[in-house]
Amino acid sequence: MDLHEAGREVRRLRREIARHNQLYYQDATPEISDAEYDALDRRLRQLEAEFPECADAESPTLRVGSDTDSRFPSARHSHPMLSLQNSYEREDVEAFVQRVQKELGIDEIPFTVEPKMDGVAVALRYRDGQLEMGLTRGDGTHGDVITGNLLELEEIPAAVPKVAGLPSGFEIRGEAYLKLSRFQQLNEERQERGEEQLANPRNTTAGTLKTLDPAVVRSRGLSVFLFQLLPLETSAGVPFTDHRGELAALAQLGLPVNPFLRPATDVDGIFAALDDLESLRPQLDYQIDGAVIKVDPLEWQERLSATAKAPRWGLAYKFAAEESETRLRAITLQVGRTGVITPVAELDPVELAGSTISRATLHNWDELQRKDIRIGDRVVIAKGGDVIPKVLR
Ligand code: IVH
């Protein structure tokens, strides 16, 4: 590929990624899976590395996607709200561990592994124990002020108890999400009322936090997990020295913290934790899209610092999607050995749990009617216990 061709491809990728950012962050109606999005991002990164002439500070590889919504007031973040570098392969994790070891000049690094919640990032600012402001990530520098909506989450307290050593002002960050059981319940209720089905828990969470009616937020029953505590005044200290202590402090404040946290000191240890988490995944009542691997000591996190887009002390490791969304092209009929006729969904090909899927079962007519699935609809497919994928909704 010559420079001219590369330039054209880079521009095309940037346009395409910008369009998908808009669909994901602003409209909460993504058209492609995270894995497909990351493939575009990786391709663009490769080209930008290979052809430095194509570099551009505005490139989506260097910027955080924005969920800014002009209907809400905006406020500046106390600390930038960044993204995480994604990875899919063992080699990516090996490279991360090596880079951290090299930059710190230390071989034995304590890491933690925890679930990566597939929800929406939120920031909660407390001063003298009172919730002062709640924000979305926005463009990473400024977020939308959605305090009233966030207070409708049962797990977000308007006031927190005093915890020894904490500064008077601090910001807590985490991820709002919708439990799978609650999502199902909401869709059953909507079905009974003849309302359109909600597409998936993440989009429902994003859409809910951006409604202008707090009563709607309350009725949805969102949940939250918190995983970061930052002092509002940069000079203020915190009474913990590592990420594990940070989570313990959050729990002391009465905030929900994900119970899964595994320590690891090397790549094998990290993969043992990743395997544990992946095997737990089917039992979880929420969607995760992978795990986050973090350098545990906060002092070392600070030393590693961050790029404009993501901290250098953390890495997201993505699991293969268990559910994927695609378009129903047609419905065909399959006649079984015993003469049973099964409706089959013909789909736009999509990645699911590591393979490309273009057909899925619709089980039978009753099911088809009950789910009100029609040609041209966007459908969510999953691999059940058996090999043949099915249309969930
Ligand atoms: S730590 C980037 N831990 O993933 C600052 N993030 O891709 C450090 N997320 O905006 C974030 N689960 O909202 C962290 N256990 C977890 C997470 C997590 C989900 C979200 C987070 C962040 C995004 C970055």
XYZ file of C-alpha atoms and ligand atoms in Angstrom, residues 25 80-86 114-122 137 173-175 227-228 243 258 289 291-292 294 309-311 313 316 318, ligand 1:
59
model
C -22.516 7.193 22.370
C -10.162 13.440 32.670
C -12.562 10.528 32.221
C -10.703 8.205 29.916
C -11.208 5.039 27.978
C -9.260 1.767 28.277
C -7.013 0.103 25.748
C -8.758 -3.052 24.515
C -12.074 -7.547 37.748
C -15.144 -7.639 35.500
C -15.533 -5.008 32.802
C -19.127 -3.915 33.173
C -20.985 -3.376 29.909
C -22.886 -0.307 31.015
C -22.473 3.452 31.063
C -19.704 5.341 32.876
C -20.816 7.740 35.619
C -18.398 10.723 30.700
C -16.583 6.638 39.344
C -18.185 3.497 38.126
C -20.584 1.998 35.704
C -14.532 1.217 41.213
C -12.651 4.503 41.535
C -6.772 -0.464 44.092
C -18.279 -5.830 42.393
C -17.771 -7.622 27.963
C -12.188 -7.967 32.336
C -10.051 -5.036 33.388
C -4.998 -3.037 36.611
C -7.142 8.439 25.610
C -6.384 5.779 28.220
C -4.386 5.099 31.376
C -1.810 1.167 34.132
C -9.342 -4.216 29.045
C -12.500 -8.548 25.900
S -11.335 1.402 35.375
C -10.318 4.517 32.157
N -12.799 -0.705 35.806
O -14.780 0.982 30.853
C -10.333 4.743 33.598
N -13.447 0.753 34.047
O -13.199 1.564 28.516
C -10.283 3.498 34.388
N -15.503 0.076 32.907
O -15.076 4.424 31.110
C -11.515 2.754 34.333
N -15.874 -1.753 34.078
O -16.615 3.142 32.674
C -12.634 0.389 35.056
N -14.013 -2.612 36.326
C -13.852 -1.521 35.595
C -14.752 -1.182 34.552
C -14.498 -0.032 33.807
C -16.317 -0.974 33.095
C -15.684 1.130 31.914
C -15.414 2.488 32.483
C -14.555 3.201 31.483
C -14.546 2.265 30.340
C -13.216 2.321 29.654
